[in-house]
Amino acid sequence: MIRVLLVDDQHLIRAGLRMLCESTPDIEVVGEADNGREAISLATRLRPDVVVMDLRMPGVDGITATSRILADRPATRVLVLTTFGDDDHLYPALTAGACGFLLKDAPPTDLLDGIRRAAAGDSPFSQEVLRRLVHRAVHARAASPEPVGGLSAREQEVLRLVAEGLSNAEIAERLHIGVTTVKTHITSLMTKTGSPNRVRLALFAHGV
């Protein structure tokens, strides 16, 4: 069972997300918050596996809440739900430690799959969000990355598929290798590129 905390300042959105999560047997909504301060408190008390986080909220915003939640409990996965008007918040949320980004108008199956992938250690993100992240990062990056050691042909293949948004299982199927092998390659890629998480690795693949 995946324990989920929903964070959004709009009651209708939270209600819709709760109904969606409750429609499947493997996801349990353990709490709801309508602002960042409440989210931080509930995350400490309820210890959810995944926090579904809105970014723009009154008072403590989603970026600050993400940073505070992960500082207290790094194992928590924060999945951001964003809209087309949130471009200025995307890269700061990534820096704060968010593991993935999905659009609020994504199909219900994509949202449920995103929660499952986040809980499993993957970093789900829509291709549209990735393109916007790359665009923002190009203009926001303050320093160039460190030189990268040589990547093997297999690592280059894995990196390309990570950039396409594929999960570990999908990469394994595409390359006809085991999921454990995929995880090993991704760990190596993160080390060589200095990427702290899968989303940053995808950005690296796009030349950011």
mmCIF file of C-alpha atoms in Angstrom:
data_model
loop_
_atom_site.group_PDB
_atom_site.id
_atom_site.type_symbol
_atom_site.label_atom_id
_atom_site.label_comp_id
_atom_site.label_asym_id
_atom_site.label_seq_id
_atom_site.Cartn_x
_atom_site.Cartn_y
_atom_site.Cartn_z
ATOM 1 C CA MET A 1 0.000 0.000 0.000
ATOM 2 C CA ILE A 2 1.355 3.418 -1.017
ATOM 3 C CA ARG A 3 0.647 6.110 1.586
ATOM 4 C CA VAL A 4 -0.064 9.477 -0.060
ATOM 5 C CA LEU A 5 -0.387 13.023 1.256
ATOM 6 C CA LEU A 6 -2.281 15.442 -1.017
ATOM 7 C CA VAL A 7 -1.249 19.109 -0.946
ATOM 8 C CA ASP A 8 -3.221 21.722 -2.903
ATOM 9 C CA ASP A 9 -4.950 24.935 -1.891
ATOM 10 C CA GLN A 10 -7.993 24.143 -4.063
ATOM 11 C CA HIS A 11 -10.496 21.872 -2.349
ATOM 12 C CA LEU A 12 -11.997 20.600 -5.622
ATOM 13 C CA ILE A 13 -8.612 19.463 -6.884
ATOM 14 C CA ARG A 14 -7.849 17.649 -3.631
ATOM 15 C CA ALA A 15 -11.296 16.021 -3.698
ATOM 16 C CA GLY A 16 -10.745 14.859 -7.268
ATOM 17 C CA LEU A 17 -7.305 13.473 -6.453
ATOM 18 C CA ARG A 18 -8.673 11.662 -3.401
ATOM 19 C CA MET A 19 -11.448 10.051 -5.454
ATOM 20 C CA LEU A 20 -8.917 9.004 -8.067
ATOM 21 C CA CYS A 21 -6.545 7.489 -5.498
ATOM 22 C CA GLU A 22 -9.360 5.732 -3.662
ATOM 23 C CA SER A 23 -10.424 4.080 -6.932
ATOM 24 C CA THR A 24 -7.370 1.823 -6.793
ATOM 25 C CA PRO A 25 -6.537 -0.715 -4.065
ATOM 26 C CA ASP A 26 -2.808 -0.020 -3.772
ATOM 27 C CA ILE A 27 -2.928 3.719 -2.928
ATOM 28 C CA GLU A 28 -4.146 5.148 0.376
ATOM 29 C CA VAL A 29 -4.667 8.868 1.012
ATOM 30 C CA VAL A 30 -3.483 9.402 4.588
ATOM 31 C CA GLY A 31 -4.002 13.159 4.704
ATOM 32 C CA GLU A 32 -4.686 16.441 2.934
ATOM 33 C CA ALA A 33 -3.213 19.919 3.312
ATOM 34 C CA ASP A 34 -4.224 23.222 1.723
ATOM 35 C CA ASN A 35 -0.944 25.048 2.400
ATOM 36 C CA GLY A 36 2.754 24.350 2.770
ATOM 37 C CA ARG A 37 2.919 24.826 6.511
ATOM 38 C CA GLU A 38 0.230 22.217 7.098
ATOM 39 C CA ALA A 39 1.913 19.900 4.594
ATOM 40 C CA ILE A 40 5.188 20.029 6.538
ATOM 41 C CA SER A 41 3.395 19.219 9.792
ATOM 42 C CA LEU A 42 1.362 16.362 8.322
ATOM 43 C CA ALA A 43 4.359 14.867 6.522
ATOM 44 C CA THR A 44 6.215 14.689 9.833
ATOM 45 C CA ARG A 45 3.277 13.139 11.656
ATOM 46 C CA LEU A 46 1.868 10.828 8.970
ATOM 47 C CA ARG A 47 5.124 9.789 7.238
ATOM 48 C CA PRO A 48 3.665 9.335 3.740
ATOM 49 C CA ASP A 49 5.539 7.496 1.013
ATOM 50 C CA VAL A 50 4.573 10.082 -1.613
ATOM 51 C CA VAL A 51 3.542 13.730 -1.278
ATOM 52 C CA VAL A 52 1.546 15.039 -4.250
ATOM 53 C CA MET A 53 2.491 18.713 -4.127
ATOM 54 C CA ASP A 54 1.011 21.873 -5.610
ATOM 55 C CA LEU A 55 3.555 24.657 -6.052
ATOM 56 C CA ARG A 56 1.602 27.892 -5.797
ATOM 57 C CA MET A 57 -0.106 28.222 -2.419
ATOM 58 C CA PRO A 58 -0.599 31.107 0.008
ATOM 59 C CA GLY A 59 1.877 31.412 2.871
ATOM 60 C CA VAL A 60 4.463 28.653 2.685
ATOM 61 C CA ASP A 61 4.619 27.590 -0.980
ATOM 62 C CA GLY A 62 5.216 24.138 -2.416
ATOM 63 C CA ILE A 63 8.908 24.728 -3.052
ATOM 64 C CA THR A 64 9.648 25.631 0.560
ATOM 65 C CA ALA A 65 7.432 22.801 1.791
ATOM 66 C CA THR A 66 9.245 20.307 -0.448
ATOM 67 C CA SER A 67 12.634 21.391 0.871
ATOM 68 C CA ARG A 68 11.514 21.244 4.519
ATOM 69 C CA ILE A 69 9.801 17.858 4.148
ATOM 70 C CA LEU A 70 12.841 16.264 2.502
ATOM 71 C CA ALA A 71 15.226 17.808 5.015
ATOM 72 C CA ASP A 72 13.254 16.083 7.776
ATOM 73 C CA ARG A 73 12.613 12.810 5.957
ATOM 74 C CA PRO A 74 14.742 12.319 2.802
ATOM 75 C CA ALA A 75 13.060 8.998 1.936
ATOM 76 C CA THR A 76 9.786 10.783 1.190
ATOM 77 C CA ARG A 77 9.043 11.196 -2.512
ATOM 78 C CA VAL A 78 7.580 14.550 -3.591
ATOM 79 C CA LEU A 79 5.651 14.482 -6.868
ATOM 80 C CA VAL A 80 4.743 17.918 -8.203
ATOM 81 C CA LEU A 81 1.496 18.579 -10.048
ATOM 82 C CA THR A 82 1.917 21.668 -12.190
ATOM 83 C CA THR A 83 0.028 23.815 -14.690
ATOM 84 C CA PHE A 84 1.228 25.705 -17.724
ATOM 85 C CA GLY A 85 1.459 28.873 -15.605
ATOM 86 C CA ASP A 86 4.023 27.429 -13.177
ATOM 87 C CA ASP A 87 7.168 27.659 -15.322
ATOM 88 C CA ASP A 88 8.967 29.996 -12.890
ATOM 89 C CA HIS A 89 8.525 27.423 -10.109
ATOM 90 C CA LEU A 90 9.602 24.260 -11.909
ATOM 91 C CA TYR A 91 13.381 24.484 -11.667
ATOM 92 C CA PRO A 92 13.374 25.724 -8.044
ATOM 93 C CA ALA A 93 11.134 22.765 -7.163
ATOM 94 C CA LEU A 94 13.628 20.431 -8.822
ATOM 95 C CA THR A 95 16.444 22.022 -6.834
ATOM 96 C CA ALA A 96 14.373 21.584 -3.661
ATOM 97 C CA GLY A 97 14.317 17.837 -4.311
ATOM 98 C CA ALA A 98 11.062 17.037 -6.138
ATOM 99 C CA CYS A 99 11.333 13.624 -7.787
ATOM 100 C CA GLY A 100 8.896 14.186 -10.639
ATOM 101 C CA PHE A 101 6.545 16.569 -12.409
ATOM 102 C CA LEU A 102 3.153 15.892 -13.977
ATOM 103 C CA LEU A 103 0.534 18.214 -15.445
ATOM 104 C CA LYS A 104 -2.683 18.635 -13.495
ATOM 105 C CA ASP A 105 -4.706 17.865 -16.620
ATOM 106 C CA ALA A 106 -2.867 14.597 -17.263
ATOM 107 C CA PRO A 107 -5.045 11.508 -17.804
ATOM 108 C CA PRO A 108 -6.041 9.814 -14.517
ATOM 109 C CA THR A 109 -4.035 6.708 -15.401
ATOM 110 C CA ASP A 110 -0.903 8.852 -15.805
ATOM 111 C CA LEU A 111 -1.382 10.375 -12.358
ATOM 112 C CA LEU A 112 -1.841 6.987 -10.707
ATOM 113 C CA ASP A 113 1.135 5.572 -12.586
ATOM 114 C CA GLY A 114 3.166 8.621 -11.550
ATOM 115 C CA ILE A 115 2.419 8.007 -7.877
ATOM 116 C CA ARG A 116 3.396 4.344 -8.223
ATOM 117 C CA ARG A 117 6.603 5.181 -10.074
ATOM 118 C CA ALA A 118 7.548 7.825 -7.509
ATOM 119 C CA ALA A 119 7.005 5.332 -4.684
ATOM 120 C CA ALA A 120 9.161 2.799 -6.522
ATOM 121 C CA GLY A 121 12.065 5.241 -6.806
ATOM 122 C CA ASP A 122 11.511 6.409 -10.376
ATOM 123 C CA SER A 123 11.100 10.037 -11.423
ATOM 124 C CA PRO A 124 7.923 10.446 -13.469
ATOM 125 C CA PHE A 125 7.581 13.551 -15.598
ATOM 126 C CA SER A 126 5.618 14.490 -18.686
ATOM 127 C CA GLN A 127 7.551 15.339 -21.837
ATOM 128 C CA GLU A 128 5.954 18.798 -21.918
ATOM 129 C CA VAL A 129 7.175 19.515 -18.392
ATOM 130 C CA LEU A 130 10.643 18.224 -19.294
ATOM 131 C CA ARG A 131 10.836 20.568 -22.293
ATOM 132 C CA ARG A 132 9.864 23.490 -20.077
ATOM 133 C CA LEU A 133 12.363 22.472 -17.405
ATOM 134 C CA VAL A 134 15.128 22.361 -19.992
ATOM 135 C CA HIS A 135 14.162 25.790 -21.311
ATOM 136 C CA ARG A 136 14.126 27.322 -17.826
ATOM 137 C CA ALA A 137 17.314 25.578 -16.738
ATOM 138 C CA VAL A 138 19.260 26.870 -19.735
ATOM 139 C CA HIS A 139 18.514 30.426 -18.606
ATOM 140 C CA ALA A 140 18.705 29.846 -14.847
ATOM 141 C CA ARG A 141 21.846 27.765 -14.488
ATOM 142 C CA ALA A 142 24.542 29.720 -12.707
ATOM 143 C CA ALA A 143 27.521 27.487 -13.447
ATOM 144 C CA SER A 144 28.663 24.938 -16.001
ATOM 145 C CA PRO A 145 28.673 21.271 -15.019
ATOM 146 C CA GLU A 146 31.894 19.504 -14.160
ATOM 147 C CA PRO A 147 33.562 17.599 -16.985
ATOM 148 C CA VAL A 148 32.029 14.187 -17.434
ATOM 149 C CA GLY A 149 33.980 10.962 -17.701
ATOM 150 C CA GLY A 150 33.466 8.726 -20.700
ATOM 151 C CA LEU A 151 30.134 6.966 -20.910
ATOM 152 C CA SER A 152 29.894 3.444 -22.245
ATOM 153 C CA ALA A 153 27.665 2.732 -25.232
ATOM 154 C CA ARG A 154 25.136 1.066 -22.931
ATOM 155 C CA GLU A 155 25.173 4.013 -20.524
ATOM 156 C CA GLN A 156 24.492 6.350 -23.434
ATOM 157 C CA GLU A 157 21.504 4.214 -24.425
ATOM 158 C CA VAL A 158 20.148 4.239 -20.870
ATOM 159 C CA LEU A 159 20.689 8.021 -20.618
ATOM 160 C CA ARG A 160 18.735 8.589 -23.834
ATOM 161 C CA LEU A 161 15.804 6.516 -22.562
ATOM 162 C CA VAL A 162 15.818 8.260 -19.169
ATOM 163 C CA ALA A 163 15.535 11.554 -21.078
ATOM 164 C CA GLU A 164 12.512 10.152 -22.895
ATOM 165 C CA GLY A 165 10.818 9.600 -19.534
ATOM 166 C CA LEU A 166 10.875 5.804 -19.499
ATOM 167 C CA SER A 167 10.716 3.929 -16.194
ATOM 168 C CA ASN A 168 13.361 1.403 -15.151
ATOM 169 C CA ALA A 169 11.089 -1.451 -16.195
ATOM 170 C CA GLU A 170 10.431 0.130 -19.594
ATOM 171 C CA ILE A 171 14.152 0.703 -20.170
ATOM 172 C CA ALA A 172 14.879 -2.896 -19.220
ATOM 173 C CA GLU A 173 12.282 -4.138 -21.689
ATOM 174 C CA ARG A 174 13.524 -1.853 -24.465
ATOM 175 C CA LEU A 175 17.164 -2.894 -24.041
ATOM 176 C CA HIS A 176 16.447 -6.544 -23.134
ATOM 177 C CA ILE A 177 18.310 -6.323 -19.834
ATOM 178 C CA GLY A 178 17.303 -6.741 -16.188
ATOM 179 C CA VAL A 179 15.824 -3.966 -14.056
ATOM 180 C CA THR A 180 18.709 -4.368 -11.593
ATOM 181 C CA THR A 181 21.159 -3.771 -14.430
ATOM 182 C CA VAL A 182 19.264 -0.624 -15.419
ATOM 183 C CA LYS A 183 19.495 0.653 -11.833
ATOM 184 C CA THR A 184 23.237 -0.018 -11.845
ATOM 185 C CA HIS A 185 23.686 1.972 -15.060
ATOM 186 C CA ILE A 186 21.590 4.869 -13.710
ATOM 187 C CA THR A 187 23.611 4.965 -10.489
ATOM 188 C CA SER A 188 26.797 5.092 -12.556
ATOM 189 C CA LEU A 189 25.368 7.836 -14.771
ATOM 190 C CA MET A 190 24.378 9.941 -11.765
ATOM 191 C CA THR A 191 27.891 9.606 -10.370
ATOM 192 C CA LYS A 192 29.593 10.492 -13.659
ATOM 193 C CA THR A 193 27.312 13.448 -14.425
ATOM 194 C CA GLY A 194 26.991 14.758 -10.884
ATOM 195 C CA SER A 195 23.201 14.426 -11.092
ATOM 196 C CA PRO A 196 21.555 14.049 -7.651
ATOM 197 C CA ASN A 197 18.352 12.569 -9.063
ATOM 198 C CA ARG A 198 16.761 11.132 -12.169
ATOM 199 C CA VAL A 199 15.189 14.387 -13.354
ATOM 200 C CA ARG A 200 18.519 16.199 -13.235
ATOM 201 C CA LEU A 201 19.983 13.286 -15.184
ATOM 202 C CA ALA A 202 17.313 13.775 -17.844
ATOM 203 C CA LEU A 203 18.145 17.472 -18.008
ATOM 204 C CA PHE A 204 21.790 16.583 -18.467
ATOM 205 C CA ALA A 205 20.841 14.358 -21.384
ATOM 206 C CA HIS A 206 19.175 17.350 -23.026
ATOM 207 C CA GLY A 207 22.383 19.348 -22.782
ATOM 208 C CA VAL A 208 21.443 21.468 -19.779
#
